[in-house]
Amino acid sequence: MERFADLLIAAVLLAGLYSTMAYGLGLIYGVLRIVNLNHGGMIMAGAYAGWYLHHALGVDPYVSLLPVAAVSFGVGILVYRLLVRRLPRGAAGGVQSLLLLFGVWLMVRNAAYLMFTGNDQTLRTSYATRALSVGSALISVNRIAVFGVAVAILIALHLLLTRTYVGKAIRAVAQNADSCTLVGIPVERIYALTFGLGTALAAVAGLLGASLFPFNPSFGASELLKSFVVVVLGGLGSVAGTAVAALILALVEVFAILVIPAYLTAAVGFVLLVLVLVVRPGGLFGQRVLG
Amino acid sequence: MKLRVAPWIRPRPAIGLLIACALLAVGPLFHDDVYVHNLLTLTFVGIAAALAWNWLGGYLGQVSFGHAAMFGIGGFIAARVQLSLGMPMLISWAVGGLVAGIFALIWGHPTLRLRGPYFSIATIGVGEATRLVCTYWDSFTGGSSGLSLPMQSNLKYTLYWYGLVLAALALCASYALRRSPVGLSLLAIKSDVDAASDVGVSSTRLQDLVLFLSGSTMGVCGGFYASYFSYIEPGDMFGFDRSISWVLMGVIGGIGTIAGPALGAVIFVLLRQYLIASYPQLYLGLYGLLLVMVILFEPLGLTGLFLRVVHRARPDLAVGGPVIEGPAPAGGPPPPAETRELK
Amino acid sequence: MVSPGGYLEQCKKKWFCYRAMRTRTVALVLCALAIAACKKPSDQQQPGQGGSTPAAAAPATGVLIGATLPLTGAESRIGGFYKEGYELAFEQATQSGGISVGGQKMPVRLTLLDDTSTQATAASLADRLINSDKVHFLLGTYATNLVEAQSVVAEQNNIPYVNGGGAATAIYKRGYKWVFGLLAPVELLAESVMKWVDAEQQAGKLPKPASIALLWENTSHGKDFRKGITEFADKTKGYKVTVDESFELNGKDFSALLGQVKAARADLFLADAHLPDYITMQRQYVTAGLCHKVISYGARGSEKQAAEALGKKNVEHVISAVWWSPLLADKNPEAKKFVEAFKAKYAGRTPEWYQALGFETARALFTAIEQAGSIDRKAVREKLATMKIPSLLPGGELTFPKEFGQQTHAPFVVQQNMPDGTAPIVAPPDSATAKGIAPNPNCAK
């Protein structure tokens, strides 16, 4: 029973991280219909940014969240304006956008390798090993903080998308971009904004990941796949839907250790990905909208 | 006396291929540089693998990031069968290829219903899951220790000619898959699956065919690789980096073209050998840059670049036919061949 | 589409028919590239060098030794350390005018290439070193799978391959004659840890029988470690392995796994991991409030990087077994010479086992050449096979026993991290510099 509670808490906390990772990917896909393979690269970039700020300037990772988010927002807009904008939109651009952003990911990976070498880095703060006791379990302070940030992002994103003009414009463009031009919404700008926002969310997720796990330039690959599982599972129905899907993934991954050898639990996410893609009926991303 | 061959086999490419093969086959008699000889052997298997990838990724338009799964399975089956059952090398490759092809069918048949990027993402999942399971599966792959084949002293040298035959066969298959009526059907499927079925193209059967061919050729390449190195281990065979290398070879060389990926493979192997000396870890970033350039400016990669040069040099030449377009075009049907031929 | 007849007519008339030309030209380009590749000369021109084995008489250019190391890629940090060891050995040889071959001093040169921690590259580069650069002998690379792949190439070309980077017994079980290993097998590492644990158990410090939670990285290193532990446990019957799980290399989240360890309530925690996984796992271990009477991560434990990443307090009392320790300099004269030379060359830095093994590997090859009195490969191989020289390795001697496939079985030194930040040797007794502490005093609950 104690074991069960431990696993449950671990899963819930992990779900926070997974949902933060997934928002960025889902947002970009929902609005631009582009699978951002550079999502992994931006997660890694966020991790390195947070680590570097802490390592060189002593800035606490949670404090550097906002600056890193702001800078990656700008980077996202830049990538959009320079590269993504030239791609054909819609189903025809599918594989091309995939490959283009994959190429960008390779370059980002190489840049990180050249700057920081391929060695693993850890973000070690003074409170890295401190734990709070919740009931019978001991939970790392870091994990609680990450969960807190994830919840804050969930609320902020929901408010953004439902209460602000920009958010409603984003949802409108996701529904039908052509009609938006008719009613005077600057579609290109919304695209750029969304891409920037998605990139910023990825970088934030990376920073949070860095405070929990070690990372190197190859960081982000399995995170990308898990984000994809969450997005596909939860659809683009709502921000809360993504959170629920993240919880499902985290629960499956964590509880898998009770039935399969520990080594193979790493494969659970991948198998789930393939199953979800294959089994879920046609119209995966259909006409569902953000809301 | 006229040879009766299928009408879609043009004489000139066939002759060209024969000449190239003849030259390469007798080449080793004129030099004794063992290193270059071995390098060419690796290039041959790279060519075959890149072409096999292209059948799925270029002809069918389903880009796979997980082809290392078939490569690894073929390699380990071939090695296992040689070790435990004492099968001769060529037969073990065939068995490895067969099993790899069947494996491709198992995961590919349901997954091919997905279009475009979803299929690609699913293939990453398949590749990684296969790697993890096979690394865990000690009795099959030897786990992380891998499998060691008994060493045969002259094998590596003679593998050159086996590799040459493999690459030539893959090129022939590439040509056949493209130029034959099957190729036209594949093109139809790539452009629009539903419309293709409407006109009577049995898309599922053809997709399965391509899947099986692609997977089994990959498997044979894996077996070849195992025989060449005499030692294979799962982390290396099933690695994601390996899957990526075929995507790079295919796209940069010319995705969907007949011989483009072969060119991509040659460039890849050669560049890697020479970059490694001076800039060891730059090559991934360089390829990323090339990939971005290709996607933005020249969808057919190096082959497309070459075509443009030719077209500019000899605009009177007949350009077109069902061969030129790359990935599903953006603004509707490709510019019809008529407009160019009217020049 | 233009009528097929018309197009074919055009095609037949023009020799330069476009579509056919493209395919043919691609084939020709391939040809040309292949020929161009053939024409590229290798960098070093060796006078008087023919095909395979060089003649016993030495050419004027000296002894050429080739090696690859992972200077970039996953193992680049350790590759750099091995490079330091190699370079120190070569520098020492050069300073004394070279190595004496049959009475004559010959310069000795190292051709070092980067194999980027990739197996295919390591094998291809070995091929190149032998066939293109025409080296006389090979030194090994680091990491078991790379060594295993390279050793095949060495054996195929009948060239001595001396390595200090591949520990798996699988490499040496193939009956190869040209491959020599200075790294003792990881099973022995596990056994060394268990022997110390056993001694503590005999002394009543640990319960009998003791339960073991065994976690191992799913690499050949981890597999061999697990084998060593389980075999020892089966043999001595004083231990029971209650948790036996593997985890992926560079795994991130071990919380579920550690949860299993916690639920098992074992006495001893024995894991095998590479440095990044050690740091991650130990951090999560401490955060989860876990504590065991004996904690070990195999060969990891006393690395400075770990103490920095985790904090001194969190690595206290961790037991590790390594192939060599600088503390051996107290009692082993060869080790002392090495440590002093290293500190002199590298600005007072203390070497770890990587540099020591690299150095000793090169030195072993030099010694064999000197003993053979020529650079004939067969002669040098004979000397390596029968070698018995004083060495900086624990035990003080270097041999390549035939019964182990020419892999050294030098003993390991077991270290323990002390609260004051040092990591003294606690076993074997003849090299020990301090007494080990068991059970872990931090677990007093």
PDB file of C-alpha atoms in Angstrom, chain C residues 128-231:
ATOM      1  CA  ARG C 128      43.316   2.569 -42.139  1.00  0.00           C
ATOM      2  CA  LEU C 129      46.120   2.636 -39.600  1.00  0.00           C
ATOM      3  CA  ILE C 130      47.233  -0.813 -40.614  1.00  0.00           C
ATOM      4  CA  ASN C 131      46.767  -0.689 -44.373  1.00  0.00           C
ATOM      5  CA  SER C 132      47.101   2.964 -45.210  1.00  0.00           C
ATOM      6  CA  ASP C 133      49.359   4.457 -42.563  1.00  0.00           C
ATOM      7  CA  LYS C 134      51.322   1.219 -42.282  1.00  0.00           C
ATOM      8  CA  VAL C 135      51.851   1.245 -38.540  1.00  0.00           C
ATOM      9  CA  HIS C 136      53.873  -1.531 -36.978  1.00  0.00           C
ATOM     10  CA  PHE C 137      51.779  -2.078 -33.870  1.00  0.00           C
ATOM     11  CA  LEU C 138      48.462  -1.014 -32.430  1.00  0.00           C
ATOM     12  CA  LEU C 139      47.467   0.309 -29.057  1.00  0.00           C
ATOM     13  CA  GLY C 140      43.878  -0.062 -28.005  1.00  0.00           C
ATOM     14  CA  THR C 141      40.983   2.290 -27.635  1.00  0.00           C
ATOM     15  CA  TYR C 142      38.628   2.725 -24.704  1.00  0.00           C
ATOM     16  CA  ALA C 143      35.275   1.010 -24.209  1.00  0.00           C
ATOM     17  CA  THR C 144      34.635  -2.673 -24.509  1.00  0.00           C
ATOM     18  CA  ASN C 145      32.577  -2.672 -27.678  1.00  0.00           C
ATOM     19  CA  LEU C 146      35.111  -0.555 -29.538  1.00  0.00           C
ATOM     20  CA  VAL C 147      37.958  -2.770 -28.423  1.00  0.00           C
ATOM     21  CA  GLU C 148      36.009  -5.858 -29.413  1.00  0.00           C
ATOM     22  CA  ALA C 149      35.414  -4.485 -32.906  1.00  0.00           C
ATOM     23  CA  GLN C 150      38.996  -3.308 -33.362  1.00  0.00           C
ATOM     24  CA  SER C 151      40.528  -6.495 -32.069  1.00  0.00           C
ATOM     25  CA  VAL C 152      38.922  -8.370 -34.964  1.00  0.00           C
ATOM     26  CA  VAL C 153      40.744  -6.139 -37.423  1.00  0.00           C
ATOM     27  CA  ALA C 154      44.016  -6.635 -35.566  1.00  0.00           C
ATOM     28  CA  GLU C 155      43.654 -10.391 -35.516  1.00  0.00           C
ATOM     29  CA  GLN C 156      42.752 -10.486 -39.207  1.00  0.00           C
ATOM     30  CA  ASN C 157      45.881  -8.544 -40.060  1.00  0.00           C
ATOM     31  CA  ASN C 158      48.223 -10.371 -37.665  1.00  0.00           C
ATOM     32  CA  ILE C 159      49.308  -7.264 -35.826  1.00  0.00           C
ATOM     33  CA  PRO C 160      49.842  -7.054 -32.058  1.00  0.00           C
ATOM     34  CA  TYR C 161      47.061  -5.128 -30.361  1.00  0.00           C
ATOM     35  CA  VAL C 162      47.756  -4.091 -26.782  1.00  0.00           C
ATOM     36  CA  ASN C 163      44.854  -2.418 -25.017  1.00  0.00           C
ATOM     37  CA  GLY C 164      44.021  -1.059 -21.605  1.00  0.00           C
ATOM     38  CA  GLY C 165      40.447  -0.144 -22.409  1.00  0.00           C
ATOM     39  CA  GLY C 166      38.447  -3.350 -22.876  1.00  0.00           C
ATOM     40  CA  ALA C 167      37.568  -5.342 -19.790  1.00  0.00           C
ATOM     41  CA  ALA C 168      34.912  -7.791 -20.943  1.00  0.00           C
ATOM     42  CA  THR C 169      36.060 -11.396 -20.879  1.00  0.00           C
ATOM     43  CA  ALA C 170      34.171 -11.956 -24.130  1.00  0.00           C
ATOM     44  CA  ILE C 171      36.953 -10.149 -25.981  1.00  0.00           C
ATOM     45  CA  TYR C 172      39.519 -12.660 -24.800  1.00  0.00           C
ATOM     46  CA  LYS C 173      37.470 -15.802 -25.094  1.00  0.00           C
ATOM     47  CA  ARG C 174      37.699 -15.973 -28.863  1.00  0.00           C
ATOM     48  CA  GLY C 175      41.092 -17.620 -28.963  1.00  0.00           C
ATOM     49  CA  TYR C 176      42.742 -14.616 -30.575  1.00  0.00           C
ATOM     50  CA  LYS C 177      46.520 -14.640 -30.501  1.00  0.00           C
ATOM     51  CA  TRP C 178      47.347 -11.051 -31.267  1.00  0.00           C
ATOM     52  CA  VAL C 179      45.175  -9.290 -28.703  1.00  0.00           C
ATOM     53  CA  PHE C 180      46.478  -8.447 -25.214  1.00  0.00           C
ATOM     54  CA  GLY C 181      44.501  -6.779 -22.447  1.00  0.00           C
ATOM     55  CA  LEU C 182      45.693  -4.895 -19.386  1.00  0.00           C
ATOM     56  CA  LEU C 183      42.277  -4.325 -17.932  1.00  0.00           C
ATOM     57  CA  ALA C 184      41.220  -7.061 -15.541  1.00  0.00           C
ATOM     58  CA  PRO C 185      37.686  -8.387 -16.032  1.00  0.00           C
ATOM     59  CA  VAL C 186      34.746  -6.722 -14.372  1.00  0.00           C
ATOM     60  CA  GLU C 187      33.700 -10.027 -12.783  1.00  0.00           C
ATOM     61  CA  LEU C 188      36.884  -9.748 -10.772  1.00  0.00           C
ATOM     62  CA  LEU C 189      35.899  -6.209  -9.815  1.00  0.00           C
ATOM     63  CA  ALA C 190      32.631  -7.482  -8.422  1.00  0.00           C
ATOM     64  CA  GLU C 191      34.457 -10.263  -6.661  1.00  0.00           C
ATOM     65  CA  SER C 192      36.839  -7.782  -5.025  1.00  0.00           C
ATOM     66  CA  VAL C 193      33.943  -5.816  -3.619  1.00  0.00           C
ATOM     67  CA  MET C 194      32.307  -8.986  -2.352  1.00  0.00           C
ATOM     68  CA  LYS C 195      35.529 -10.191  -0.792  1.00  0.00           C
ATOM     69  CA  TRP C 196      35.745  -7.038   1.288  1.00  0.00           C
ATOM     70  CA  VAL C 197      32.082  -7.336   2.199  1.00  0.00           C
ATOM     71  CA  ASP C 198      32.695 -10.957   3.104  1.00  0.00           C
ATOM     72  CA  ALA C 199      35.582 -10.015   5.366  1.00  0.00           C
ATOM     73  CA  GLU C 200      33.331  -7.548   7.154  1.00  0.00           C
ATOM     74  CA  GLN C 201      30.641 -10.173   7.438  1.00  0.00           C
ATOM     75  CA  GLN C 202      33.109 -12.649   8.949  1.00  0.00           C
ATOM     76  CA  ALA C 203      34.112  -9.962  11.419  1.00  0.00           C
ATOM     77  CA  GLY C 204      30.484  -9.683  12.468  1.00  0.00           C
ATOM     78  CA  LYS C 205      29.932  -6.156  11.163  1.00  0.00           C
ATOM     79  CA  LEU C 206      27.299  -7.225   8.673  1.00  0.00           C
ATOM     80  CA  PRO C 207      24.378  -9.581   9.151  1.00  0.00           C
ATOM     81  CA  LYS C 208      24.582 -13.154   7.992  1.00  0.00           C
ATOM     82  CA  PRO C 209      22.930 -13.976   5.678  1.00  0.00           C
ATOM     83  CA  ALA C 210      22.879 -10.535   4.044  1.00  0.00           C
ATOM     84  CA  SER C 211      20.400  -9.551   1.349  1.00  0.00           C
ATOM     85  CA  ILE C 212      21.602  -7.675  -1.707  1.00  0.00           C
ATOM     86  CA  ALA C 213      19.756  -5.203  -3.908  1.00  0.00           C
ATOM     87  CA  LEU C 214      21.587  -5.459  -7.211  1.00  0.00           C
ATOM     88  CA  LEU C 215      21.052  -2.823  -9.882  1.00  0.00           C
ATOM     89  CA  TRP C 216      23.133  -2.929 -13.015  1.00  0.00           C
ATOM     90  CA  GLU C 217      23.447  -0.852 -16.129  1.00  0.00           C
ATOM     91  CA  ASN C 218      22.488  -2.841 -19.169  1.00  0.00           C
ATOM     92  CA  THR C 219      25.887  -2.735 -20.824  1.00  0.00           C
ATOM     93  CA  SER C 220      28.475  -5.480 -21.025  1.00  0.00           C
ATOM     94  CA  HIS C 221      30.187  -3.833 -18.050  1.00  0.00           C
ATOM     95  CA  GLY C 222      27.050  -4.084 -15.968  1.00  0.00           C
ATOM     96  CA  LYS C 223      26.319  -7.615 -17.087  1.00  0.00           C
ATOM     97  CA  ASP C 224      29.756  -8.783 -16.054  1.00  0.00           C
ATOM     98  CA  PHE C 225      29.409  -7.017 -12.710  1.00  0.00           C
ATOM     99  CA  ARG C 226      26.126  -8.773 -12.077  1.00  0.00           C
ATOM    100  CA  LYS C 227      27.711 -12.083 -13.024  1.00  0.00           C
ATOM    101  CA  GLY C 228      30.521 -11.554 -10.540  1.00  0.00           C
ATOM    102  CA  ILE C 229      28.162 -10.695  -7.698  1.00  0.00           C
ATOM    103  CA  THR C 230      25.697 -13.504  -8.314  1.00  0.00           C
ATOM    104  CA  GLU C 231      28.436 -16.098  -8.729  1.00  0.00           C
TER     105      GLU C 231
END
